[in-house]
Short mmCIF file of C-alpha atoms in Angstrom, two decimals:
data_model
loop_
_atom_site.label_atom_id
_atom_site.label_comp_id
_atom_site.label_asym_id
_atom_site.label_seq_id
_atom_site.Cartn_x
_atom_site.Cartn_y
_atom_site.Cartn_z
CA MET A 1 73.56 23.80 -220.22
CA PHE A 2 76.87 22.11 -221.30
CA LYS A 3 79.23 20.48 -219.20
CA VAL A 4 83.25 20.14 -219.43
CA GLY A 5 83.84 17.22 -222.01
CA ASP A 6 80.80 18.17 -224.45
CA LYS A 7 81.64 18.56 -228.07
CA VAL A 8 79.93 21.56 -229.63
CA VAL A 9 79.60 23.79 -232.51
CA TYR A 10 80.15 27.00 -232.58
CA PRO A 11 78.87 28.71 -235.90
CA MET A 12 81.23 30.52 -237.78
CA HIS A 13 84.05 28.82 -235.65
CA GLY A 14 83.42 25.15 -236.02
CA ALA A 15 83.18 22.33 -233.39
CA GLY A 16 85.13 21.90 -230.29
CA ILE A 17 85.31 20.64 -226.75
CA ILE A 18 84.43 22.40 -223.61
CA GLU A 19 87.39 22.17 -221.73
CA SER A 20 86.24 24.19 -218.75
CA ILE A 21 83.80 26.66 -216.91
CA GLU A 22 85.69 29.79 -215.62
CA GLU A 23 84.82 33.07 -214.10
CA ARG A 24 86.45 35.75 -215.82
CA GLU A 25 86.31 39.64 -215.33
CA VAL A 26 85.59 41.68 -218.71
CA LEU A 27 85.30 45.29 -218.37
CA GLY A 28 84.83 45.46 -214.68
CA GLU A 29 81.68 42.84 -214.82
CA LYS A 30 82.28 39.10 -213.97
CA SER A 31 80.65 36.40 -216.02
CA GLN A 32 80.77 32.69 -216.33
CA TYR A 33 82.57 31.45 -219.68
CA TYR A 34 82.76 28.12 -221.30
CA VAL A 35 86.23 27.54 -222.56
CA MET A 36 86.21 25.93 -225.84
CA HIS A 37 89.10 24.01 -227.61
CA LEU A 38 88.79 23.89 -231.27
CA PRO A 39 91.07 20.97 -232.32
CA VAL A 40 90.86 21.87 -236.06
CA GLY A 41 92.71 25.06 -236.33
CA ASN A 42 94.13 24.92 -232.53
CA MET A 43 91.85 27.59 -231.28
CA LYS A 44 90.68 28.41 -227.91
CA LEU A 45 87.50 30.20 -227.60
CA PHE A 46 85.80 32.02 -224.56
CA ILE A 47 81.98 32.02 -224.79
CA PRO A 48 79.75 33.59 -222.21
CA LEU A 49 77.09 31.54 -220.55
CA ASN A 50 74.26 34.11 -220.67
CA ASN A 51 74.86 34.42 -224.33
CA VAL A 52 74.87 30.86 -225.30
CA GLU A 53 71.03 30.65 -227.03
CA ASN A 54 71.82 34.05 -229.02
CA LEU A 55 75.35 32.60 -230.33
CA GLY A 56 73.72 29.19 -231.61
CA LEU A 57 76.16 26.83 -229.70
CA ARG A 58 74.71 23.26 -230.07
CA GLN A 59 75.81 19.54 -229.77
CA VAL A 60 77.78 18.09 -232.70
CA ILE A 61 75.62 15.50 -234.73
CA SER A 62 75.29 11.95 -234.00
CA PRO A 63 77.42 9.45 -235.99
CA THR A 64 74.58 8.26 -237.89
CA MET A 65 73.74 11.77 -239.51
CA VAL A 66 77.35 11.96 -241.07
CA LYS A 67 76.20 9.63 -244.14
CA ASP A 68 73.38 12.51 -244.66
CA VAL A 69 75.72 15.18 -244.63
CA ILE A 70 78.02 13.45 -247.36
CA GLU A 71 74.98 12.73 -249.32
CA VAL A 72 74.66 16.50 -249.48
CA LEU A 73 77.79 17.22 -250.63
CA LYS A 74 77.20 14.36 -253.92
CA THR A 75 74.22 15.82 -254.77
CA LYS A 76 74.00 18.29 -258.05
CA ASP A 77 73.38 21.83 -256.74
CA THR A 78 70.31 23.26 -258.57
CA ALA A 79 70.02 26.60 -256.87
CA THR A 80 69.24 29.60 -259.39
CA THR A 81 72.22 32.03 -260.20
CA LEU A 82 72.16 35.05 -258.16
CA ALA A 83 74.37 38.14 -258.51
CA TRP A 84 77.57 37.40 -256.59
CA ASN A 85 76.58 39.49 -253.69
CA ARG A 86 73.31 38.03 -253.25
CA ARG A 87 74.97 34.49 -253.33
CA TYR A 88 77.50 35.69 -250.80
CA ARG A 89 74.82 37.02 -248.42
CA ALA A 90 72.54 33.98 -248.57
CA ASN A 91 75.56 31.47 -248.34
CA LEU A 92 76.79 33.69 -245.22
CA GLU A 93 73.35 33.08 -243.56
CA LYS A 94 73.69 29.30 -244.26
CA ILE A 95 76.79 29.21 -242.45
CA LYS A 96 75.92 31.81 -239.34
CA SER A 97 72.64 29.26 -238.99
CA GLY A 98 75.01 26.73 -237.40
CA ASN A 99 72.91 23.96 -239.11
CA ILE A 100 75.42 21.35 -240.52
CA PHE A 101 73.17 20.63 -243.47
CA GLU A 102 73.13 24.45 -244.54
CA VAL A 103 76.80 24.35 -244.31
CA ALA A 104 77.26 21.47 -246.24
CA ASN A 105 74.91 22.93 -249.11
CA VAL A 106 77.53 26.11 -249.12
CA VAL A 107 80.21 23.82 -249.43
CA ARG A 108 78.75 21.89 -252.30
CA SER A 109 77.38 24.95 -254.51
CA LEU A 110 80.58 26.91 -254.14
CA ALA A 111 82.72 23.77 -254.86
CA GLN A 112 80.60 23.36 -257.85
CA ARG A 113 80.77 26.85 -258.94
CA GLU A 114 84.90 26.55 -258.88
CA ASN A 115 84.88 23.80 -260.85
CA GLU A 116 82.20 25.58 -263.41
CA LYS A 117 83.06 29.20 -263.41
CA GLY A 118 85.62 29.72 -260.37
CA LEU A 119 85.01 31.72 -257.36
CA SER A 120 85.80 35.34 -256.36
CA THR A 121 88.05 35.99 -253.45
CA GLY A 122 85.64 36.32 -250.95
CA GLU A 123 83.94 33.43 -252.20
CA LYS A 124 87.12 31.20 -251.96
CA LYS A 125 87.73 32.42 -248.31
CA MET A 126 84.01 31.82 -247.72
CA TYR A 127 84.62 28.23 -249.36
CA GLU A 128 87.72 27.57 -246.99
CA ASN A 129 85.75 28.54 -243.87
CA ALA A 130 82.75 26.42 -244.67
CA CYS A 131 85.17 23.41 -245.32
CA GLN A 132 86.82 24.11 -242.18
CA ILE A 133 83.74 24.35 -240.08
CA LEU A 134 82.30 21.08 -241.73
CA ILE A 135 85.61 19.12 -241.20
CA SER A 136 85.68 20.21 -237.38
CA GLU A 137 82.21 18.63 -236.82
CA LEU A 138 82.87 15.73 -238.57
CA VAL A 139 86.39 15.12 -236.99
CA LEU A 140 84.78 15.37 -233.37
CA THR A 141 81.73 13.22 -234.35
CA GLU A 142 83.49 10.33 -235.73
CA GLY A 143 86.95 10.58 -234.00
CA SER A 144 88.63 10.73 -237.25
CA GLU A 145 91.80 12.46 -238.54
CA GLU A 146 91.39 15.70 -240.22
CA GLU A 147 93.20 14.54 -243.18
CA ALA A 148 90.94 11.54 -243.87
CA VAL A 149 87.72 13.67 -243.34
CA ARG A 150 89.10 16.11 -245.85
CA GLN A 151 89.83 13.39 -248.32
CA ARG A 152 86.03 12.00 -248.10
CA LEU A 153 84.87 15.43 -248.28
CA SER A 154 86.92 15.90 -251.69
CA SER A 155 85.55 12.53 -252.94
CA ALA A 156 82.10 13.24 -252.31
CA LEU A 157 82.56 16.76 -253.87
CA ILE A 158 83.71 15.08 -257.00
CA LEU A 159 80.86 12.99 -257.30
CA ALA A 160 78.46 15.56 -257.61
#
């Protein structure tokens, strides 16, 4: 169970801070919810406590793991070329996993594909979403500014 002030990641949305735990009535049923603020994108989420495990909520990574994430971005993608719909589904599953290394893998492979052949509209949106998720976690992990993290990611991707 998380507590107020914890920095957590909600897959498909990104990293945020638990601001409070509140009881809310939804459809006539009272439940406890984490109130989570996502600083990157300035969004507030209500996450039911009884569904936290299914949703994949987890603590943000430790600061020592950041360099490993950056290394994933710097490596050359060696994945086989799949049809766009299979590639899209595979990348979506990686993002849904909530694993920061899988999200970094998606960012890297889509950035490299963009440079080589371009991305479809759906893949561009996925790329932006994956970047936002990755940036939000690194911002909270390091206490850095969003723009500084964004520039570091761009620099790492250029090296790949």
